[in-house]
PDB file of C-alpha atoms in Angstrom:
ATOM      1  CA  UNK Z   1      71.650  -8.840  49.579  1.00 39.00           C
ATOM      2  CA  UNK Z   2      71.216 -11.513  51.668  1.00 44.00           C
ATOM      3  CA  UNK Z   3      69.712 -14.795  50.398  1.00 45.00           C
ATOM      4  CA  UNK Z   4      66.165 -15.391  51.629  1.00 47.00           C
ATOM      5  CA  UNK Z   5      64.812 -18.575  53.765  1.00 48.00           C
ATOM      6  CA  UNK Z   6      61.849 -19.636  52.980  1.00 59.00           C
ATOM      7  CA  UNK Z   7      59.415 -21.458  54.972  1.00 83.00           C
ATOM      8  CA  UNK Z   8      55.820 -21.224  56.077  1.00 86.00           C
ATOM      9  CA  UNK Z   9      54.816 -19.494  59.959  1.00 86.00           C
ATOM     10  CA  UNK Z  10      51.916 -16.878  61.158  1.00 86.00           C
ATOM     11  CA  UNK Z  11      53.090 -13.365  61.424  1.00 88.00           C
ATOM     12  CA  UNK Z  12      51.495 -10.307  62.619  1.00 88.00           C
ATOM     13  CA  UNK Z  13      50.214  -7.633  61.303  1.00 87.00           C
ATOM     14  CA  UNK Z  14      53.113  -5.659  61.984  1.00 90.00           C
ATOM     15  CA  UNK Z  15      55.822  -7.991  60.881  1.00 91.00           C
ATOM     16  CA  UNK Z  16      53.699  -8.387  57.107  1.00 92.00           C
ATOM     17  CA  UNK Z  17      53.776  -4.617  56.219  1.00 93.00           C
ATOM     18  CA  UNK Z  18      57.540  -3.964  57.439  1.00 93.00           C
ATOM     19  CA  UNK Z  19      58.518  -7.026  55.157  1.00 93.00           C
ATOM     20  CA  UNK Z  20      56.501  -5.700  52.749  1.00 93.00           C
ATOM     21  CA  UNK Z  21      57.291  -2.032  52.136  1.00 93.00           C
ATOM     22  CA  UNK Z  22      60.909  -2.720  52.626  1.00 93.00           C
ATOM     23  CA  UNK Z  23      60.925  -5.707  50.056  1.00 92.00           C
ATOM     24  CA  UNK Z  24      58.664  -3.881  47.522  1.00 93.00           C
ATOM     25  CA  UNK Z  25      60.983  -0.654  48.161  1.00 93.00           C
ATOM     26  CA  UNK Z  26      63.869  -2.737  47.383  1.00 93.00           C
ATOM     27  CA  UNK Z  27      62.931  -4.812  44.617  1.00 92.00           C
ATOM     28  CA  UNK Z  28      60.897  -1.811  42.336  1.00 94.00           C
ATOM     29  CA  UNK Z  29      63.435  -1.373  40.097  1.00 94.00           C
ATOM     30  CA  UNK Z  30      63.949  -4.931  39.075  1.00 95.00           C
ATOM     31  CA  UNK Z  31      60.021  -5.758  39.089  1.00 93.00           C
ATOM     32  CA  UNK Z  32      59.971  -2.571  37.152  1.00 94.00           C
ATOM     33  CA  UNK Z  33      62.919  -3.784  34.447  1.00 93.00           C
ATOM     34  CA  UNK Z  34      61.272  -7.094  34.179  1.00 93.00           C
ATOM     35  CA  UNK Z  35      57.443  -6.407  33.940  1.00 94.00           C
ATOM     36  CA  UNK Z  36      57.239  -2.920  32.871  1.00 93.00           C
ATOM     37  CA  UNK Z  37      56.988  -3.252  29.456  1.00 93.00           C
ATOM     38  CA  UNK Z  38      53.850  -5.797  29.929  1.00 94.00           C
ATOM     39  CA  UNK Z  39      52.228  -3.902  32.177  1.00 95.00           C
ATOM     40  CA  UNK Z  40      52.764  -0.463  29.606  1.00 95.00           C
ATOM     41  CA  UNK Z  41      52.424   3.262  31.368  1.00 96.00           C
ATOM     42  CA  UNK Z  42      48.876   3.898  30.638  1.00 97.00           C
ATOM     43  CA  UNK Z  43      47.165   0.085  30.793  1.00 97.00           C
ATOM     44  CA  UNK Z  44      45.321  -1.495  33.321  1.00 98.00           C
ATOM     45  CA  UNK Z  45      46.807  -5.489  33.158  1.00 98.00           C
ATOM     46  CA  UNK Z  46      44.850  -7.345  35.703  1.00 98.00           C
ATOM     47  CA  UNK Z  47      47.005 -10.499  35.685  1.00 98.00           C
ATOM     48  CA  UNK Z  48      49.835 -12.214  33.846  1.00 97.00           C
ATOM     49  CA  UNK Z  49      47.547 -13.856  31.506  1.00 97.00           C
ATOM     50  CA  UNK Z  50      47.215 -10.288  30.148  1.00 97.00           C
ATOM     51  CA  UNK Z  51      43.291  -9.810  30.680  1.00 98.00           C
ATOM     52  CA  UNK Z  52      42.835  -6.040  29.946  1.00 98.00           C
ATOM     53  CA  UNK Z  53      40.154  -3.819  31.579  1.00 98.00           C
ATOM     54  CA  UNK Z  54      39.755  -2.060  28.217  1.00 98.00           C
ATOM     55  CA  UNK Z  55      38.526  -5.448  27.584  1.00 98.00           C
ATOM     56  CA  UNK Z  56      37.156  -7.161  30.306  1.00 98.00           C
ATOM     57  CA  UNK Z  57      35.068  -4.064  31.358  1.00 98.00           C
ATOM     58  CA  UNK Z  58      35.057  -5.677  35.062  1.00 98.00           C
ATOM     59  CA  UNK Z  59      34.932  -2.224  36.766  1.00 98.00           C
ATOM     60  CA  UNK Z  60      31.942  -1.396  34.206  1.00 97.00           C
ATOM     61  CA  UNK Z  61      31.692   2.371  33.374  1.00 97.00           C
ATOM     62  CA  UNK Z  62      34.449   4.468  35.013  1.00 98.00           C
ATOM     63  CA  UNK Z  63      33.461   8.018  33.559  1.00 98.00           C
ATOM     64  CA  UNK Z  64      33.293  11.228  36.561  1.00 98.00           C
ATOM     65  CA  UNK Z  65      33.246   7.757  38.895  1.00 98.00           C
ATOM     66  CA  UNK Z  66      35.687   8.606  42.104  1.00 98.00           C
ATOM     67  CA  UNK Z  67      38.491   5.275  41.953  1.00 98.00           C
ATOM     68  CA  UNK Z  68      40.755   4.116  44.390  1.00 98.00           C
ATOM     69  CA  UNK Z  69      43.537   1.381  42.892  1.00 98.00           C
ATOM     70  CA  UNK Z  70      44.395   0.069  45.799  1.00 97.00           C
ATOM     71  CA  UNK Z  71      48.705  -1.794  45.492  1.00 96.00           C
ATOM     72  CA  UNK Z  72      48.575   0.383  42.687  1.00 97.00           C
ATOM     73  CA  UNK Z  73      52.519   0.029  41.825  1.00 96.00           C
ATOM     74  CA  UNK Z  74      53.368   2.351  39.005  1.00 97.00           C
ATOM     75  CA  UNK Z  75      49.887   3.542  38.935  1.00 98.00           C
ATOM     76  CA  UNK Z  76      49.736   2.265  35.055  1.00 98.00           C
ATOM     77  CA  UNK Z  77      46.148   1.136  35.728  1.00 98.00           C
ATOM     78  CA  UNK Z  78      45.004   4.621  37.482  1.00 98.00           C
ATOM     79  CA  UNK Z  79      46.921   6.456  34.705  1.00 98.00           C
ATOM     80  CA  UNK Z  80      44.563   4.232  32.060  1.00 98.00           C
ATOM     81  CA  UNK Z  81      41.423   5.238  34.046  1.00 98.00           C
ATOM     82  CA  UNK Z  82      42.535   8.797  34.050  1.00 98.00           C
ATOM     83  CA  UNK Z  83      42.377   8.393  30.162  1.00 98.00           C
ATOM     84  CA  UNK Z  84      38.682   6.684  30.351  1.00 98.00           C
ATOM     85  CA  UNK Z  85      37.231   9.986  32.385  1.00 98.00           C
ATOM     86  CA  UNK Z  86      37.533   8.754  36.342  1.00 98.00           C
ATOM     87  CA  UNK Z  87      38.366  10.982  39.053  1.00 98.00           C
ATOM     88  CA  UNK Z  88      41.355   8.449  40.278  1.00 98.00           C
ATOM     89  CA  UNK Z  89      43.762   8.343  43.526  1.00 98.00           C
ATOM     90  CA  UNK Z  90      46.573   5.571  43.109  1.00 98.00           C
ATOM     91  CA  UNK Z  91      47.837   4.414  46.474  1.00 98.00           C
ATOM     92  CA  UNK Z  92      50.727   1.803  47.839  1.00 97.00           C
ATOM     93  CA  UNK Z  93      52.309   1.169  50.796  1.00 96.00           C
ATOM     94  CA  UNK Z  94      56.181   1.087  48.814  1.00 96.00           C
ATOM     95  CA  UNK Z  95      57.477   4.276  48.105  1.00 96.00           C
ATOM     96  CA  UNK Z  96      59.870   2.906  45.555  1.00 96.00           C
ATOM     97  CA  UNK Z  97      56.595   1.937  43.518  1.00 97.00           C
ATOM     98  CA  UNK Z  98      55.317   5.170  44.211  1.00 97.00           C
ATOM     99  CA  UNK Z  99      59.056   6.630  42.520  1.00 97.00           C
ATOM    100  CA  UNK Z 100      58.349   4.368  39.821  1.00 97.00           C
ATOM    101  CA  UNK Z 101      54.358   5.730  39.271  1.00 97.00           C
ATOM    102  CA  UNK Z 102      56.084   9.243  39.333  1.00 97.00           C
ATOM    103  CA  UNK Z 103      58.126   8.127  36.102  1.00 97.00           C
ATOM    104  CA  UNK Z 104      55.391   6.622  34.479  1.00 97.00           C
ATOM    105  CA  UNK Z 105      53.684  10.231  34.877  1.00 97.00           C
ATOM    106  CA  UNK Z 106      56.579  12.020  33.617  1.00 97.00           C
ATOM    107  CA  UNK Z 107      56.994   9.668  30.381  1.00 97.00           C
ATOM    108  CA  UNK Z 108      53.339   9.710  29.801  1.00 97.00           C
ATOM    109  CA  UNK Z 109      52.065  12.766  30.454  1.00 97.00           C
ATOM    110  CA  UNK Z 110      49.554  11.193  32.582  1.00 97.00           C
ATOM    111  CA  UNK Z 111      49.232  12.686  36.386  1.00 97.00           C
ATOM    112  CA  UNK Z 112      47.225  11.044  39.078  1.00 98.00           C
ATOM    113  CA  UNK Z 113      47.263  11.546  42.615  1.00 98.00           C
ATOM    114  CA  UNK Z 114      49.486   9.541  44.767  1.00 98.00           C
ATOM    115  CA  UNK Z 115      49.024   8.348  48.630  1.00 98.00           C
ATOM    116  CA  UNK Z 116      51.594   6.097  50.080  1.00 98.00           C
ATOM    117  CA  UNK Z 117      49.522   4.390  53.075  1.00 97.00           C
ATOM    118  CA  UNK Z 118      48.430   0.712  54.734  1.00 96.00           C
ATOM    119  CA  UNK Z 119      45.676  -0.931  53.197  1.00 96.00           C
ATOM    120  CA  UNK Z 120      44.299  -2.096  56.787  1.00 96.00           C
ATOM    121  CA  UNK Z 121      44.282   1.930  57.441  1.00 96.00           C
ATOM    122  CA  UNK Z 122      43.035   3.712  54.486  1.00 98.00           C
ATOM    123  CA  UNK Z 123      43.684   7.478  54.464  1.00 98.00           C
ATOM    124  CA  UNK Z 124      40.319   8.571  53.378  1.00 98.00           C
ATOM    125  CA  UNK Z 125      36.895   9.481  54.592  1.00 98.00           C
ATOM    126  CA  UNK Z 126      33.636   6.802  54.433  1.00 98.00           C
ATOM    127  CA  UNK Z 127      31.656   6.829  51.445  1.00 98.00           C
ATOM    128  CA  UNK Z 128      33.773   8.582  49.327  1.00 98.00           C
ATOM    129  CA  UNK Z 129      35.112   6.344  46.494  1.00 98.00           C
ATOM    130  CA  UNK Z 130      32.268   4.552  43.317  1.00 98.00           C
ATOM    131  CA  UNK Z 131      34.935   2.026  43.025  1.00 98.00           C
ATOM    132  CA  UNK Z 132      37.646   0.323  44.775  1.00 98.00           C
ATOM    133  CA  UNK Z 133      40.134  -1.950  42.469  1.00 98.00           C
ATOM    134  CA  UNK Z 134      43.547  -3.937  42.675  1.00 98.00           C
ATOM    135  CA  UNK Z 135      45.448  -6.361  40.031  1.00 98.00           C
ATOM    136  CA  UNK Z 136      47.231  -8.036  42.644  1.00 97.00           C
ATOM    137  CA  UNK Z 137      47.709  -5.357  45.386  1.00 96.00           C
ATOM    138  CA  UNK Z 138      47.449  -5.140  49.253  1.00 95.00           C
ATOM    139  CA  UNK Z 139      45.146  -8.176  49.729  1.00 97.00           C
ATOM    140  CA  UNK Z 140      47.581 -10.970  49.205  1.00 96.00           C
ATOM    141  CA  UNK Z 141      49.957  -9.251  51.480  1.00 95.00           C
ATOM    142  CA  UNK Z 142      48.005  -8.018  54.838  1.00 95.00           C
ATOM    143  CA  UNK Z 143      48.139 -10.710  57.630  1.00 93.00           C
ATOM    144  CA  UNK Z 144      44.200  -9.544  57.714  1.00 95.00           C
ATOM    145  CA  UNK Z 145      42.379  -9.588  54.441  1.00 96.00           C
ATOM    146  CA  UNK Z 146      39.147  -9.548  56.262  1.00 97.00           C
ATOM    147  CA  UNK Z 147      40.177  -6.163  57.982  1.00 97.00           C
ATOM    148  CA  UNK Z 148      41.535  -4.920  54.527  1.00 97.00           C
ATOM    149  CA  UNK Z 149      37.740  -5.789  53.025  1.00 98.00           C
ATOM    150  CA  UNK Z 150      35.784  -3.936  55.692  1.00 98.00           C
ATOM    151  CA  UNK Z 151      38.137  -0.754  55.404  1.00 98.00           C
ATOM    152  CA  UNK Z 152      37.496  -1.139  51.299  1.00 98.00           C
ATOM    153  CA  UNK Z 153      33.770  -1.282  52.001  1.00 98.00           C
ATOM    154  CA  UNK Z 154      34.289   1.811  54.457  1.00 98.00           C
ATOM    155  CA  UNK Z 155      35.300   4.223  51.831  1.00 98.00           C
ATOM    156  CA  UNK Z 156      33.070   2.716  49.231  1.00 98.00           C
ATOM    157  CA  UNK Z 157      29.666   4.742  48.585  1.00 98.00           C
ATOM    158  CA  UNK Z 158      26.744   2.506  49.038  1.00 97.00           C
ATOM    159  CA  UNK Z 159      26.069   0.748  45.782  1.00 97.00           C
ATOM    160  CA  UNK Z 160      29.870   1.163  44.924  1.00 98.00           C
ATOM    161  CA  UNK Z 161      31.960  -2.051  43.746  1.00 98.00           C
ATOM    162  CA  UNK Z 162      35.357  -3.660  44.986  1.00 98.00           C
ATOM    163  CA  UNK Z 163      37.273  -5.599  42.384  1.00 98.00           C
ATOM    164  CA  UNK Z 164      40.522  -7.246  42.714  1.00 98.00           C
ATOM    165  CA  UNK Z 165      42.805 -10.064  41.391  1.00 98.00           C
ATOM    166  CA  UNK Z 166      45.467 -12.448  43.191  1.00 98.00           C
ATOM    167  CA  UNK Z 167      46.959 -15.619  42.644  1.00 97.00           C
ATOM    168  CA  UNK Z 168      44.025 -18.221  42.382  1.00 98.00           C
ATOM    169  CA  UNK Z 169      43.989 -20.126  45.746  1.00 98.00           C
ATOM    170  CA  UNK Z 170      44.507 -23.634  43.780  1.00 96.00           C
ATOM    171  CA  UNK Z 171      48.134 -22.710  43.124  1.00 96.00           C
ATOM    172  CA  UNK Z 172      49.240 -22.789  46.657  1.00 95.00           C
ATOM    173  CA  UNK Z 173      49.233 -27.027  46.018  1.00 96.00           C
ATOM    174  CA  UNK Z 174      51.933 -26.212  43.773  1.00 96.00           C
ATOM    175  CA  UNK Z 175      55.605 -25.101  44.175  1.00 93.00           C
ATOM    176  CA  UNK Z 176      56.506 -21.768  42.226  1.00 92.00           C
ATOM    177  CA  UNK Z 177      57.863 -23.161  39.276  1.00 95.00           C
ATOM    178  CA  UNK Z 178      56.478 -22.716  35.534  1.00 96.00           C
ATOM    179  CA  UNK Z 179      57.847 -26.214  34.012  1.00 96.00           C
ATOM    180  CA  UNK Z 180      56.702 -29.371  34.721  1.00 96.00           C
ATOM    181  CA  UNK Z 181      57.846 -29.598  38.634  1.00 96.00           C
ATOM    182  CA  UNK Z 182      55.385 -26.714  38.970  1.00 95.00           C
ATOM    183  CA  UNK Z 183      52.616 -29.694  38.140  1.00 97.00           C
ATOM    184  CA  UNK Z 184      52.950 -31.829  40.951  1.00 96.00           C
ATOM    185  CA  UNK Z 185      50.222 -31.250  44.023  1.00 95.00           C
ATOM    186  CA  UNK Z 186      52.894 -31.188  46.976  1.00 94.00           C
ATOM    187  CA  UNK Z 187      50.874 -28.769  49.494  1.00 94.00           C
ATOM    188  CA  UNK Z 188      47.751 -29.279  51.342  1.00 96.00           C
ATOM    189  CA  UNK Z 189      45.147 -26.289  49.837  1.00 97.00           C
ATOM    190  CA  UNK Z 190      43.572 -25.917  53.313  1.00 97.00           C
ATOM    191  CA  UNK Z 191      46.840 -24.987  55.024  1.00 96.00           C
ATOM    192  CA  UNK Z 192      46.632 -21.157  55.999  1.00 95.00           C
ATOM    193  CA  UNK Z 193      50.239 -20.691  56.845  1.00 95.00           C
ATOM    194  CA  UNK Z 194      51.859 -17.931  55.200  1.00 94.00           C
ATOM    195  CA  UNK Z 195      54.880 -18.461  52.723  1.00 94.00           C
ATOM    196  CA  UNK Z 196      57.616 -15.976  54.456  1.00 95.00           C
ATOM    197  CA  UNK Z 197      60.959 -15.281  53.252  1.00 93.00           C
ATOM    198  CA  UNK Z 198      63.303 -14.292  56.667  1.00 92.00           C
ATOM    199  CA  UNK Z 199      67.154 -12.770  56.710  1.00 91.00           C
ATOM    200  CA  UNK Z 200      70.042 -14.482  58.699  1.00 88.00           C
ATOM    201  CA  UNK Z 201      68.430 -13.713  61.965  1.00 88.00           C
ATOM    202  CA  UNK Z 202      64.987 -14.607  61.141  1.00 88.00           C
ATOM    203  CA  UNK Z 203      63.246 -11.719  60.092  1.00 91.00           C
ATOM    204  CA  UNK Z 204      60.601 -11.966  57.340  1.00 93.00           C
ATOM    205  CA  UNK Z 205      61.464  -9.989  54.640  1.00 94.00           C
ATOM    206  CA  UNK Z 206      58.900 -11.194  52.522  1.00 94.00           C
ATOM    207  CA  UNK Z 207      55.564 -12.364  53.225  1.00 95.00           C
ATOM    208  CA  UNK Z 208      52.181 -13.932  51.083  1.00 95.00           C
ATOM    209  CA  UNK Z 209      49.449 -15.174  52.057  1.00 95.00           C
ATOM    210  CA  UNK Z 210      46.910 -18.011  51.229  1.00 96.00           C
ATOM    211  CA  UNK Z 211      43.515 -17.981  51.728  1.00 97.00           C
ATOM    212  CA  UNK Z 212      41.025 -20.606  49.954  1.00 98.00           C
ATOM    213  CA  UNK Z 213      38.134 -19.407  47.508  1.00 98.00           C
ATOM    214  CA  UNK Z 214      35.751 -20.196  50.295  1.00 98.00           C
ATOM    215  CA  UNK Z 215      37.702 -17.436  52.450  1.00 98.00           C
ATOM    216  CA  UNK Z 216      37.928 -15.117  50.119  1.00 98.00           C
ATOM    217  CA  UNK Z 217      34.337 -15.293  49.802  1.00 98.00           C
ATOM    218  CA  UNK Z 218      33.643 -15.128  53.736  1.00 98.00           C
ATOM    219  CA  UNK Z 219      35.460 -12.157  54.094  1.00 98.00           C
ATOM    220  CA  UNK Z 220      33.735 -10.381  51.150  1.00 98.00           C
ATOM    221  CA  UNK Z 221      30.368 -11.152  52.743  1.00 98.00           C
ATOM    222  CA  UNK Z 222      31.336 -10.588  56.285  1.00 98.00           C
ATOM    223  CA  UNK Z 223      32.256  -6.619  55.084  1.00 98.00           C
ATOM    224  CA  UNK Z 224      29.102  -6.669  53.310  1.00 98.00           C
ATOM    225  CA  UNK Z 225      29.656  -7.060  50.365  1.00 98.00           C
ATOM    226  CA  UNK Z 226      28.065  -9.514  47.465  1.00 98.00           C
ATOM    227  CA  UNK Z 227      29.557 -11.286  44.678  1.00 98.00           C
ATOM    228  CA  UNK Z 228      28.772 -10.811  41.592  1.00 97.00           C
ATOM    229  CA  UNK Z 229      30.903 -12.664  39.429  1.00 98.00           C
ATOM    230  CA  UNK Z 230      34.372 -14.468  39.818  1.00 98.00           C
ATOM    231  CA  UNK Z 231      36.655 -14.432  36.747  1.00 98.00           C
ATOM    232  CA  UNK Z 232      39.232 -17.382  36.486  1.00 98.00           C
ATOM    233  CA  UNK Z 233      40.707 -15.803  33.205  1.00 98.00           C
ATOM    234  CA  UNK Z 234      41.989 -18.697  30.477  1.00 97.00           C
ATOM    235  CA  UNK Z 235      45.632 -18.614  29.130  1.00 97.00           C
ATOM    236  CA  UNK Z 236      45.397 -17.057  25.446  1.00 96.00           C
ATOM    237  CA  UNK Z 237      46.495 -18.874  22.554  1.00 95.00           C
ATOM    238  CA  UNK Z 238      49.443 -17.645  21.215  1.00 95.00           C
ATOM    239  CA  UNK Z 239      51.279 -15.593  24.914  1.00 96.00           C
ATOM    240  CA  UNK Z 240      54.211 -17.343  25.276  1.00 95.00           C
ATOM    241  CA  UNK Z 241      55.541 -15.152  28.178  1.00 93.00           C
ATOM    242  CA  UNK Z 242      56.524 -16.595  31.293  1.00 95.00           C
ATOM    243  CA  UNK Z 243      55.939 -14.634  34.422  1.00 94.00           C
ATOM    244  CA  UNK Z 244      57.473 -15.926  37.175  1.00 93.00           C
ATOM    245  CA  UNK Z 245      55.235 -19.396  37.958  1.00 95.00           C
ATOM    246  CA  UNK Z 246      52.872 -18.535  35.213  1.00 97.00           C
ATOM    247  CA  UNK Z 247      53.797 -20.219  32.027  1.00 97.00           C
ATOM    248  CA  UNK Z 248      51.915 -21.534  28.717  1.00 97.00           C
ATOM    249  CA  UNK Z 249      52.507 -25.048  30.225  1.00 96.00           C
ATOM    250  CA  UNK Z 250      50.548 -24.361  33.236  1.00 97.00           C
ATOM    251  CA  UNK Z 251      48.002 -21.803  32.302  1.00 96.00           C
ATOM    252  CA  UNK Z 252      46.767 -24.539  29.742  1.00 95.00           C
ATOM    253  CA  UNK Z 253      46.212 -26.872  32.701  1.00 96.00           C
ATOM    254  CA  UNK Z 254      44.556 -24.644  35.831  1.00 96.00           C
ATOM    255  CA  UNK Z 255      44.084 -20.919  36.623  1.00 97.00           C
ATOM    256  CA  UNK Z 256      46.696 -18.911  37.974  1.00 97.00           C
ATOM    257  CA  UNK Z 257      44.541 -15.724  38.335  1.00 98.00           C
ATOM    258  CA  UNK Z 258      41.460 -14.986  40.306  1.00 98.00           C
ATOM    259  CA  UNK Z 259      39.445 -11.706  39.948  1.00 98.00           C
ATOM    260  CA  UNK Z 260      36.381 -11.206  42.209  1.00 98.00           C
ATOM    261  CA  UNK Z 261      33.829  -8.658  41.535  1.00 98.00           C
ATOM    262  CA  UNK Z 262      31.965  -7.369  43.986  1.00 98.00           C
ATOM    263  CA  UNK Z 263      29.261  -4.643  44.818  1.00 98.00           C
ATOM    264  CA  UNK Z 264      28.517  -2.714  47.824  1.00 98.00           C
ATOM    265  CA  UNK Z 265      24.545  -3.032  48.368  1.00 95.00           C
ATOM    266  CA  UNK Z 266      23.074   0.759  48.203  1.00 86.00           C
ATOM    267  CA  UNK Z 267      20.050   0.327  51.300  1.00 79.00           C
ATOM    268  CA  UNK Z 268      16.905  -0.382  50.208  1.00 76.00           C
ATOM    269  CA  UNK Z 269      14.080   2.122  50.170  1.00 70.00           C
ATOM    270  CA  UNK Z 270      11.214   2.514  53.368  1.00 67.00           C
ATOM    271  CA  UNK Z 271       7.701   2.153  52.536  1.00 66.00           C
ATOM    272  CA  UNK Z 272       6.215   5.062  53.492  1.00 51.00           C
ATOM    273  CA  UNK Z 273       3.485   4.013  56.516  1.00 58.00           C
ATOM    274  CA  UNK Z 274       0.106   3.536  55.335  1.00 56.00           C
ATOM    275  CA  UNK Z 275      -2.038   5.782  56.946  1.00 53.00           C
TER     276      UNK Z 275
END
């Protein structure tokens, strides 16, 4: 495999979901051998600080509710909601996730449908899903959140709710690194550019993006969509795992997750005329 450059430039559209399927296709089995085991077969993990929905309760009550996990992986999370009573589709745009969710089905038991699609070109009707969720799926990824929010809110029923966790915006002043280098503010916060990863001949092969907490927020609302709570979720006592930048030493310090929770407004009811 060749050994990735990285640096920071725009890309398109285009150029962010090649990089991604392939790198996501190609790199399954080792996320897979390094995180499955957190993550379980039938658990929904929203970050690496190991906040659990079966604590958190941040998609509130999932019974007969239609779900869409959206970067869904291995589908652990959809298989958990199965378990909890919701009608659930798992989608992602890898298909060696998607291999991976298939596994998890055939150790657990658990079977949930599976849709390998682009999260800026959902493969569903409008209005069709009570609740739209991600622990770190699609949005970090898309050169376009803001598209990837208004097709959420398309498939959402009125009075439905999008929630979904990514790295917390404050962590792009950092480099990736969970000791102490990983403490020093090197980056400006405000600059947009995407980290991208290219091959010899410049390719990206691997693309994230940064958007500020104020963005995030801009793009919720500009879909239509309001904000009902943000979780920045604390480092436990006592988890001594490191995940890739996220580390005991660091989670003490700042958050490394956000998790917005949001609700599609249902329209509000006419007065009938007075006569």
């Amino acid at each position: 495999m060749e050994t990735p450059l990285p640096h920071r430039r725009s890309v398109s559209d285009a150029e962010s979901r090649v990089a991604s399927r392939s790198w996501w296709d190609l790199d399954a089995d080792e996320y897979q051998s390094e995180h499955g085991t957190f993550l379980g077969d039938l658990d929904f993990v929203w970050c690496p600080e190991g906040l659990r929905e079966a604590d958190a309760h941040l998609l509130g009550e999932v019974k007969s509710k239609k779900v869409l996990e959206l970067g869904a992986g291995a589908a652990a999370g959809a298989r958990w909601l199965d378990g909890q009573g919701a009608n659930v589709v798992a989608m992602d745009l890898s298909a060696g996730m998607l291999r991976h969710a298939r596994a998890g089905a055939e150790r657990s038991g658990v079977r949930v449908p599976l849709v390998q699609a682009d999260a800026l070109a959902l493969p569903f009707a409008d209005s069709v899903f009570d609740i739209v969720c991600t622990a770190f799926g699609a949005i970090p990824f898309v050169a376009d959140s803001g598209a990837a929010m208004r097709e959420v809110a398309r498939v959402l029923r009125p009075g439905g709710s999008w929630v979904f966790s990514i790295t917390h915006p404050m962590r792009w002043i950092f480099w990736d690194e969970p000791d102490e280098s990983g403490l020093i503010a090197r980056n400006s916060y405000f600059n947009r550019t995407p980290y991208v990863e290219t091959d010899d001949e410049g390719r990206p092969t691997y693309v994230e993006q940064h958007r500020t907490l104020g963005d995030r927020i801009r793009e919720l609302v500009a879909a239509g969509f309001v904000l009902r709570d943000l979780i920045e979720p604390e480092w436990p006592a006592g988890h001594d795992q490191i995940w890739g930048q996220w580390s005991p030493l660091r989670g003490r310090l700042f958050p490394g997750t956000a998790i917005f929770v949001a609700d599609l407004p249902a329209p509000q009811p006419t007065n009938a005329p007075r006569h």
